[in-house]
Short mmCIF file of C-alpha atoms in Angstrom, two decimals:
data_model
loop_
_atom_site.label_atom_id
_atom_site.label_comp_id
_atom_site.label_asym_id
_atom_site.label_seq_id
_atom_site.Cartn_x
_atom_site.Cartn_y
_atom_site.Cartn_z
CA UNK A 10 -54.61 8.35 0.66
CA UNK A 11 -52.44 6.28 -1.58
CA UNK A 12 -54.00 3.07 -0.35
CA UNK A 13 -57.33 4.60 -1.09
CA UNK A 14 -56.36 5.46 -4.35
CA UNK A 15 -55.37 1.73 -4.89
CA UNK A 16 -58.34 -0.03 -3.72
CA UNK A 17 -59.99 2.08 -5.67
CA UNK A 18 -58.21 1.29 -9.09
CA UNK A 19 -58.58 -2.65 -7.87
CA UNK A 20 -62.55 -2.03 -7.73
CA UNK A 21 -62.33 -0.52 -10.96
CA UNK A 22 -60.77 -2.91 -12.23
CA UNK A 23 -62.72 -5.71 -10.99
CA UNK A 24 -65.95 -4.11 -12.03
CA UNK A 25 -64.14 -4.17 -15.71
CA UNK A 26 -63.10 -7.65 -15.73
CA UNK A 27 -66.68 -8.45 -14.73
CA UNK A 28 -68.04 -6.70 -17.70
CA UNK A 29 -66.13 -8.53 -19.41
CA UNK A 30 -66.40 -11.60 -18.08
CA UNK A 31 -70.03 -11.34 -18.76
CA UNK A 32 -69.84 -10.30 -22.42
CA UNK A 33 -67.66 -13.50 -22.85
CA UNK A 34 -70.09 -15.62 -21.24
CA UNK A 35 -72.98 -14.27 -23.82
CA UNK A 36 -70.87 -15.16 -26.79
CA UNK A 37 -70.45 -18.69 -25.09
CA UNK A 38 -73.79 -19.54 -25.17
CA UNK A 39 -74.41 -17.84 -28.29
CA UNK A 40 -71.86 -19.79 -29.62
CA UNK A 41 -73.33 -22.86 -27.61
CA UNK A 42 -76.60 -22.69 -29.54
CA UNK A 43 -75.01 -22.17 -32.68
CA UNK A 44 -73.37 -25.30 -32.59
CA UNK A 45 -76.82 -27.12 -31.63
CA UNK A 46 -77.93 -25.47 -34.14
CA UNK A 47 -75.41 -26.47 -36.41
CA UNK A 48 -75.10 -30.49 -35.34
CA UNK A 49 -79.40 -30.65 -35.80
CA UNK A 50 -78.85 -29.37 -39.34
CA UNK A 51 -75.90 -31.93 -39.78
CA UNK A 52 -78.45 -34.50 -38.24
CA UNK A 53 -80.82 -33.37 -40.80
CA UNK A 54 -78.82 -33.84 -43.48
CA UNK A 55 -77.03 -36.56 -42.70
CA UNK A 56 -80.83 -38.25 -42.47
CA UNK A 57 -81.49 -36.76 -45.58
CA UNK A 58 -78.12 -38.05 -47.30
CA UNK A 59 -78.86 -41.61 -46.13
CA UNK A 60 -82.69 -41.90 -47.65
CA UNK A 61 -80.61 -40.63 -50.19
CA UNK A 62 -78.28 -43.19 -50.35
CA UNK A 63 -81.03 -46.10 -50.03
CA UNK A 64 -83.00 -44.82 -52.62
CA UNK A 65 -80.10 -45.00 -55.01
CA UNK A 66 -79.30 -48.26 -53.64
CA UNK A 67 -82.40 -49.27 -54.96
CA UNK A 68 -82.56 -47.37 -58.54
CA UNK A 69 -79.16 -49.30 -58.72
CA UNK A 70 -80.40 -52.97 -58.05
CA UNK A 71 -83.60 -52.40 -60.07
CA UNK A 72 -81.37 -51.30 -63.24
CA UNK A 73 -79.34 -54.25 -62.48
CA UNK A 74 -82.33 -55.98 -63.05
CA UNK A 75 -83.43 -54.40 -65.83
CA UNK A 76 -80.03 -54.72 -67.71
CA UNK A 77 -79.98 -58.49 -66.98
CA UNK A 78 -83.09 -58.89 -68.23
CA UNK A 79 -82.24 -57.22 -71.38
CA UNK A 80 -79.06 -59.57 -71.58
CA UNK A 81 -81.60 -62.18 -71.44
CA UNK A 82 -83.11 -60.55 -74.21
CA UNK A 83 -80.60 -60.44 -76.50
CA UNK A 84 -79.68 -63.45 -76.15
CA UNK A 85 -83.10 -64.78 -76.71
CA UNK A 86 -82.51 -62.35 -80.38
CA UNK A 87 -80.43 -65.61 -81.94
CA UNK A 88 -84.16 -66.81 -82.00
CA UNK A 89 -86.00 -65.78 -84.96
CA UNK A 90 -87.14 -62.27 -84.41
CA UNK A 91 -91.32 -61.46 -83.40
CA UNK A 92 -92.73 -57.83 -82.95
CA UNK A 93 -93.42 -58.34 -79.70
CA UNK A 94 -90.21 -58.96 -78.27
CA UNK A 95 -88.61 -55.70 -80.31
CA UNK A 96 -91.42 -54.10 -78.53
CA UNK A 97 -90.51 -55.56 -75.62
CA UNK A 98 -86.90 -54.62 -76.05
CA UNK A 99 -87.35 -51.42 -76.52
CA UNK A 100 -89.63 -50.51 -73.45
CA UNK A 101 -86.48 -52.13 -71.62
CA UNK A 102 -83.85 -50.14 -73.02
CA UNK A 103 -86.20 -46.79 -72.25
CA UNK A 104 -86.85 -47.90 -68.86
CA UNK A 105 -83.38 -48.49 -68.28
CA UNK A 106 -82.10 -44.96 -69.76
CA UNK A 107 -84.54 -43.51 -67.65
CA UNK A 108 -83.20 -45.10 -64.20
CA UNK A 109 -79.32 -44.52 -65.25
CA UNK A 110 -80.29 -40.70 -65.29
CA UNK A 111 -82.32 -40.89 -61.85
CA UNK A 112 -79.48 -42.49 -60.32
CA UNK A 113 -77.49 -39.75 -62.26
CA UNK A 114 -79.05 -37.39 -60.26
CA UNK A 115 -79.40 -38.95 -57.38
CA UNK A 116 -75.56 -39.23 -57.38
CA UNK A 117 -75.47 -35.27 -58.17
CA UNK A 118 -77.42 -34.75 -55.16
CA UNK A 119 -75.59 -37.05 -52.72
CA UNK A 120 -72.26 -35.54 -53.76
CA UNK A 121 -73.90 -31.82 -52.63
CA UNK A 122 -75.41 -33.33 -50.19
CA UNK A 123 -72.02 -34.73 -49.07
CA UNK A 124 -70.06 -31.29 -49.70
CA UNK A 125 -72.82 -29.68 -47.35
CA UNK A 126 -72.20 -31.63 -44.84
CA UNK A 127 -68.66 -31.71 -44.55
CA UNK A 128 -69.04 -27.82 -44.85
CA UNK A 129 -71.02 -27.61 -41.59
CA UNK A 130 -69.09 -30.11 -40.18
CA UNK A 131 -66.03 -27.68 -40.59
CA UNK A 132 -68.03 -24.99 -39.19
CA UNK A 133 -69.04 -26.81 -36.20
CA UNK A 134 -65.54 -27.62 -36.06
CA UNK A 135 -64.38 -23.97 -36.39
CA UNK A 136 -67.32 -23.07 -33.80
CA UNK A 137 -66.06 -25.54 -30.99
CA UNK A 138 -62.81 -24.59 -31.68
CA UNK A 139 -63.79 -20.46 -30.91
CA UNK A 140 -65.72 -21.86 -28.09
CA UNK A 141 -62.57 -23.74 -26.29
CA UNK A 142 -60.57 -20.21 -27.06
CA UNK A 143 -62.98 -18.51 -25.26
CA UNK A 144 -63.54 -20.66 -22.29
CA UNK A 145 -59.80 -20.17 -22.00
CA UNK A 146 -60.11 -16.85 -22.20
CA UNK A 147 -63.03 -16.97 -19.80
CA UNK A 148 -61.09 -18.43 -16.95
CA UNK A 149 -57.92 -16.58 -17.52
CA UNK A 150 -60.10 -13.28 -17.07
CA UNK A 151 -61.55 -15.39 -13.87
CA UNK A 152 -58.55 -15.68 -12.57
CA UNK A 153 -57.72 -12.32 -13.29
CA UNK A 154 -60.95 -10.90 -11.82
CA UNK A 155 -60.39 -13.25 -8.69
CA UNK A 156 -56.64 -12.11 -7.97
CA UNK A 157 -58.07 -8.47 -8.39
CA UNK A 158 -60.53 -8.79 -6.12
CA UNK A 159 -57.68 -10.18 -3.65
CA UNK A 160 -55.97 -7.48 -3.73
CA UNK A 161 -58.93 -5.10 -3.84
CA UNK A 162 -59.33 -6.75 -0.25
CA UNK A 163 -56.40 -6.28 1.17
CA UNK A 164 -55.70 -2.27 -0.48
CA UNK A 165 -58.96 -2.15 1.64
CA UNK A 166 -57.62 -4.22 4.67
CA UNK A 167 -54.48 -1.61 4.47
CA UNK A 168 -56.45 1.81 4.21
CA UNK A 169 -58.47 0.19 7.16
CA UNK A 170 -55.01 -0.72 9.34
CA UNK A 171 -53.54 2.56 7.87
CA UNK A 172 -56.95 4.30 9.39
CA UNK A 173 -56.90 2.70 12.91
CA UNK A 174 -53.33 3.35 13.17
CA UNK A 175 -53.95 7.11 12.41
CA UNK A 176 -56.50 6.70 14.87
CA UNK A 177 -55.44 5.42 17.98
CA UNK A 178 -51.65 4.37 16.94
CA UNK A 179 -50.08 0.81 16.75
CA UNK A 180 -50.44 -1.58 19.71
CA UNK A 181 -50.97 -5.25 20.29
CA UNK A 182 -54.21 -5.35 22.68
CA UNK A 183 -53.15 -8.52 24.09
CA UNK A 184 -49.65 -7.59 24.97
CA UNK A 185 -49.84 -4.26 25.66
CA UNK A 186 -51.56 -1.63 28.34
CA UNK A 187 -52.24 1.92 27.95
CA UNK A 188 -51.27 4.41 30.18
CA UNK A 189 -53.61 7.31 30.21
CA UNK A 190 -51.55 10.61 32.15
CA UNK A 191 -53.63 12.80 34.04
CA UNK A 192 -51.58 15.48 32.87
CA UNK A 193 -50.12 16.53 29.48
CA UNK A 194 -45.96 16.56 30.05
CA UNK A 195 -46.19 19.24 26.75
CA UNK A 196 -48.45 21.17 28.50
CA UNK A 197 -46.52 21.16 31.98
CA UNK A 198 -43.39 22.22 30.74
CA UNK A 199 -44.43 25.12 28.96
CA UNK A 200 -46.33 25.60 32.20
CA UNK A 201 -42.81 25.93 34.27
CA UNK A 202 -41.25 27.58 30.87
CA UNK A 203 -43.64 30.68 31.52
CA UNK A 204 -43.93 30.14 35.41
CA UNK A 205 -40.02 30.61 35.40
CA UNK A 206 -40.07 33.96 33.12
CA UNK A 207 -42.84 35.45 35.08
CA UNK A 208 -40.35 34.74 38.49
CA UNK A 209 -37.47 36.36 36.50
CA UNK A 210 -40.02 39.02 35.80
CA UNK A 211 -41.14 39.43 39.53
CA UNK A 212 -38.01 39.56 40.65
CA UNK A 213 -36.82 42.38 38.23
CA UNK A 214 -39.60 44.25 39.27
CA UNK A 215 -38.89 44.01 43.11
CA UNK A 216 -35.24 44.68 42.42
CA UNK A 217 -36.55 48.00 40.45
CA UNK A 218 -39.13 48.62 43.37
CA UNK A 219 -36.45 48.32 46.02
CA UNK A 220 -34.06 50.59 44.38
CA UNK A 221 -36.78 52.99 43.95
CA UNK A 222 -36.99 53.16 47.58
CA UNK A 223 -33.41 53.35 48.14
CA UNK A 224 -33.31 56.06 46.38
CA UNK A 225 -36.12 57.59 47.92
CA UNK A 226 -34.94 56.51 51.19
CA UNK A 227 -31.29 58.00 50.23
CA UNK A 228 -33.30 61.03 49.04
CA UNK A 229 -34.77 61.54 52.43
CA UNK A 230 -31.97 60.98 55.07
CA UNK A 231 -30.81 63.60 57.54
CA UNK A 232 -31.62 65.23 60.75
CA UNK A 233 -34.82 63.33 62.37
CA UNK A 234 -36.08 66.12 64.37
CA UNK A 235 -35.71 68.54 61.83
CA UNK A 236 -38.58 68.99 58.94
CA UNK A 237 -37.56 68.29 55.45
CA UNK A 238 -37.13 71.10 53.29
CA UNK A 239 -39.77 71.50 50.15
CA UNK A 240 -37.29 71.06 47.88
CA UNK A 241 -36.26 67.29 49.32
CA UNK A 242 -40.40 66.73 49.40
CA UNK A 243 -40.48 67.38 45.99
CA UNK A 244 -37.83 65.63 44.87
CA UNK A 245 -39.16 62.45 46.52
CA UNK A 246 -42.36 62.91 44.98
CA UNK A 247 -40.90 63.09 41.19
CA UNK A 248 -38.70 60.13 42.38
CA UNK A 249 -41.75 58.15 43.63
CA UNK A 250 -43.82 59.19 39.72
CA UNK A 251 -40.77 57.59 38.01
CA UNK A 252 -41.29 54.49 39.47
CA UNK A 253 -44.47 54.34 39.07
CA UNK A 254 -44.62 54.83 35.04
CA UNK A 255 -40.98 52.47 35.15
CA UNK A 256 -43.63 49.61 37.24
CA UNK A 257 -46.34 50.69 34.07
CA UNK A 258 -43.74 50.24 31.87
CA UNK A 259 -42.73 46.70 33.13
CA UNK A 260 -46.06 45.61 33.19
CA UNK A 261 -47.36 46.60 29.84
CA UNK A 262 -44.30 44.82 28.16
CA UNK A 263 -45.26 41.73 30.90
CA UNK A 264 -48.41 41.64 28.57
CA UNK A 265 -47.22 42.22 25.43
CA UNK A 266 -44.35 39.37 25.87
CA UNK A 267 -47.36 37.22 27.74
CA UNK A 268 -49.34 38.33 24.11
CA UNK A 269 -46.33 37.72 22.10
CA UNK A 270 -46.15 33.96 23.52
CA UNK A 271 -49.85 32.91 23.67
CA UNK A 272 -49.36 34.11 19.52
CA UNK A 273 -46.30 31.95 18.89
CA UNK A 274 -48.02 29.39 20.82
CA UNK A 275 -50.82 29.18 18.44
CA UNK A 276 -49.18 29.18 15.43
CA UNK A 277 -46.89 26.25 16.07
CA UNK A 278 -50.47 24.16 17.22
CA UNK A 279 -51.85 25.40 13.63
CA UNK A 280 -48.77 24.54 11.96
CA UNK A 281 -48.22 20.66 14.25
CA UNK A 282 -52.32 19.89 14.45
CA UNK A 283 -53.29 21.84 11.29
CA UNK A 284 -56.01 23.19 13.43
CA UNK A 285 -56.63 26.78 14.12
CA UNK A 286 -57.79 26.76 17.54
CA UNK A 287 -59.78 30.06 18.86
CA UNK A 288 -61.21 30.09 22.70
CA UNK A 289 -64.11 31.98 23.69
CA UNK A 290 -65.84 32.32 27.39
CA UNK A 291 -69.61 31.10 27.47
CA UNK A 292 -72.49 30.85 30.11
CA UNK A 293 -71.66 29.06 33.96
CA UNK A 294 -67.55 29.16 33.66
CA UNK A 295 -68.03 26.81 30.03
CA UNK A 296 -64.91 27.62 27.60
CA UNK A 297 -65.99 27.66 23.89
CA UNK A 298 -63.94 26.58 21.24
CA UNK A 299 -64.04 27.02 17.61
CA UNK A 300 -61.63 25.29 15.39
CA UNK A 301 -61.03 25.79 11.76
CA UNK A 302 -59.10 22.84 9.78
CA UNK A 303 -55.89 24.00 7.78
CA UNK A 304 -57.24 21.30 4.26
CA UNK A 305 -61.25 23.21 4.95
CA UNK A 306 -62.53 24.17 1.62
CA UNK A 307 -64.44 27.43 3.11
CA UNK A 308 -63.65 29.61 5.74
CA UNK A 309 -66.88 29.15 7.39
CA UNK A 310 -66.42 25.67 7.93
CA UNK A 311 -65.62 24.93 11.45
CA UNK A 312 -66.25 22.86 14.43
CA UNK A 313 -67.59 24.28 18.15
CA UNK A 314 -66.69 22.38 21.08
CA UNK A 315 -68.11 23.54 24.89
CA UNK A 316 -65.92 22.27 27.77
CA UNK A 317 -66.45 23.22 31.28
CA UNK A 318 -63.61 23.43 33.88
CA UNK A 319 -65.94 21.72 36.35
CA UNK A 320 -66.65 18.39 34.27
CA UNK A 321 -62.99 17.95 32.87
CA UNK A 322 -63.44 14.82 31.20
CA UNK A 323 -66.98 16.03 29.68
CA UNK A 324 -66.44 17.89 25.98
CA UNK A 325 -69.49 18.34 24.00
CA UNK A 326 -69.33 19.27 20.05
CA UNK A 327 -72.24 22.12 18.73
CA UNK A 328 -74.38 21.13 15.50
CA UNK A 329 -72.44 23.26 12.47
CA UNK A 330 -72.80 22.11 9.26
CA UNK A 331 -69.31 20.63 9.00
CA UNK A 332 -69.99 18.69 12.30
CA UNK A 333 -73.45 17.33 11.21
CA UNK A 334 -71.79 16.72 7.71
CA UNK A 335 -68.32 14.67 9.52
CA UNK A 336 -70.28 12.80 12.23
CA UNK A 337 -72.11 10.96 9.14
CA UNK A 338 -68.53 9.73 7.61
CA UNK A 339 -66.14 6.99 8.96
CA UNK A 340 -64.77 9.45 11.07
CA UNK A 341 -67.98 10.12 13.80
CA UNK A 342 -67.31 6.23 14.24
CA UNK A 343 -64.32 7.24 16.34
CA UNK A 344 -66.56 9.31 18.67
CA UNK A 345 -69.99 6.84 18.13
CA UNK A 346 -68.30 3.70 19.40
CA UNK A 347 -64.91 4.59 20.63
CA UNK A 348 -65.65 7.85 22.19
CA UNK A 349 -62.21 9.58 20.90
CA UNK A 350 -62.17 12.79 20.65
CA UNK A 351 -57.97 13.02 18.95
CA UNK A 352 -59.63 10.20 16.83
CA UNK A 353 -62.14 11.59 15.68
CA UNK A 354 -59.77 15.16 15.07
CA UNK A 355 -57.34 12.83 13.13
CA UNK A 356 -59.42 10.97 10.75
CA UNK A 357 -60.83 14.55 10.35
CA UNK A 358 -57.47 15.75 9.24
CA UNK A 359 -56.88 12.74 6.72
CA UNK A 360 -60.32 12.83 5.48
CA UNK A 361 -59.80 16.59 4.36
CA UNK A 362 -56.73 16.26 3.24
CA UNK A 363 -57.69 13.80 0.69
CA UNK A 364 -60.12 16.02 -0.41
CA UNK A 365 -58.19 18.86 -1.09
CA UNK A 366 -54.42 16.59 -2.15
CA UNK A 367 -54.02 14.93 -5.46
CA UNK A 368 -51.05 12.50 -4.82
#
């Protein structure tokens, strides 16, 4: 039962580290497309941040160009001055101001562009570094799960050894040969046990029965020839009554000590087997038995076996409820393939007893 109890706390325990390692498997590939996510963004912007970057390249060398053509400009104002060159000058100077305040903003917007990206880069960062923890974590519950499972297997292995052994007892089939008795030695000696009492008890009773007729006999003596008187007659014949209510006597306390033992005798197999064992006669010489399990839940439960003196090795077991309800366990396995009946009776015993035992 203990064993049982253990392979069952491994299987529970498996089928927990499986959850598990299933709900840690979801957040990887959660976390999986998150970073995918996260590097096409990155790829995005990093696209982004380099048209950017060109573009500004190019605002640059076009007000490099403008401003040396203004230097050329002023230098050219040594010269005496025209309108059309202020003019000239001052379109310049506009078109410059305005392309120093593009590139101003282009530079704002690669600097957040910039920030961005090293933002997601630390989250993809922080995201690949959750994903290592829980890969980690992921195989250490593997392993867990896997070294559960082993010993899941072999609690189960034991129950299943502990189970056979209850069964049909602990032998090596190569090594070792099984001697099957023809006769029970329990069973013979409390055979000669009772065959010696009911000698003793014969031979009390003959010892009573010939002293009975020594007395009669003593009772009786005298002259041949000569009639005995009435008185003798009757005194023989009140002799003769008391031995036979002392022979009634004897034999009614034969029974009850015959009684007495067949009642001892079944309690100790209730209280050894844990099987209360009742025999009734049936049709063509066949011996019924009922038996009633000591762990039962209900009184009514009970098995019926018919065995007939004739067949000896030939015992048959009625449909009851309890018998339909066993034969469909592990235990009608014993019968099914192995055709043991004490195997059967045994895994019977332990079956119940689990039932009705918390440990």
């Amino acid at each position: 039962a203990r064993v049982t109890q253990l392979s069952e706390a491994h299987l529970r325990r498996c089928k927990a580290l499986e959850t598990q390692v299933e709900d840690n498997a979801q957040t990887i590939s959660l976390l999986e497309k998150t970073v995918k996510e996260q590097e096409a963004a990155i790829g995005q912007m990093e696209l982004e941040n380099s048209k950017l970057v060109a573009q500004q390249n190019i605002w640059k060398r076009e007000s490099e160009g403008m401003r040396s053509l203004l230097d050329t400009y002023e230098k050219q104002e040594t010269l005496p001055p025209t309108p059309k060159g202020a003019k000239n000058a001052d379109g310049l100077q506009l078109s410059l101001n305005s392309a120093q305040e593009e590139v101003k903003l282009l530079s704002e917007s690669n600097d957040k562009l910039t920030a961005t990206i090293e933002e997601l880069r630390n989250d993809q960062q922080a995201a690949k570094a959750e994903r290592e923890r829980i890969l980690e974590k992921f195989g250490k519950l593997r392993s867990a799960l896997m070294e559960e499972r082993g010993k899941a297997e072999a609690a189960e292995a034991r129950a299943c050894q502990a189970e056979t052994l209850a069964g049909k007892g602990s032998y090596n089939d190569d090594t070792t040969r099984v001697l099957h008795m023809k006769s029970n030695p329990l069973t013979e000696a409390m055979r000669e046990k009772y065959q010696g009492e009911i000698e003793t008890l014969k031979r009390r009773l003959e010892e009573a029965e010939a002293s009975a007729a020594s007395a009669a006999a003593q009772g009786g003596g005298g002259d041949t020839t000569t009639p005995a008187p009435s008185k003798d007659r009757g005194s023989m014949d009140s002799a003769g009554s008391r031995d036979s209510v002392n022979a009634q006597k004897l034999h009614s306390r034969l029974k009850e000590q015959f009684r007495n033992q067949i009642a001892l005798f079944r309690q100790g197999v209730y209280l050894i087997t844990g099987f209360k064992i009742d025999m009734n006669q049936a049709e063509n010489d066949c011996q019924m038995f009922t038996v009633r399990s000591l762990y039962g839940e209900r009184e009514e439960d009970h098995l019926v076996f018919k065995w007939s003196p004739k067949k000896r090795g030939q015992l048959d077991m009625l449909n009851t409820d309890m018998a339909h309800l066993l034969m469909k366990g592990p235990s009608g396995v014993y019968v099914k393939e192995h055709g043991s009946w004490p195997g059967f009776m045994a895994s019977v015993t332990l079956q119940l007893f689990d039932q009705q035992t918390v440990l």
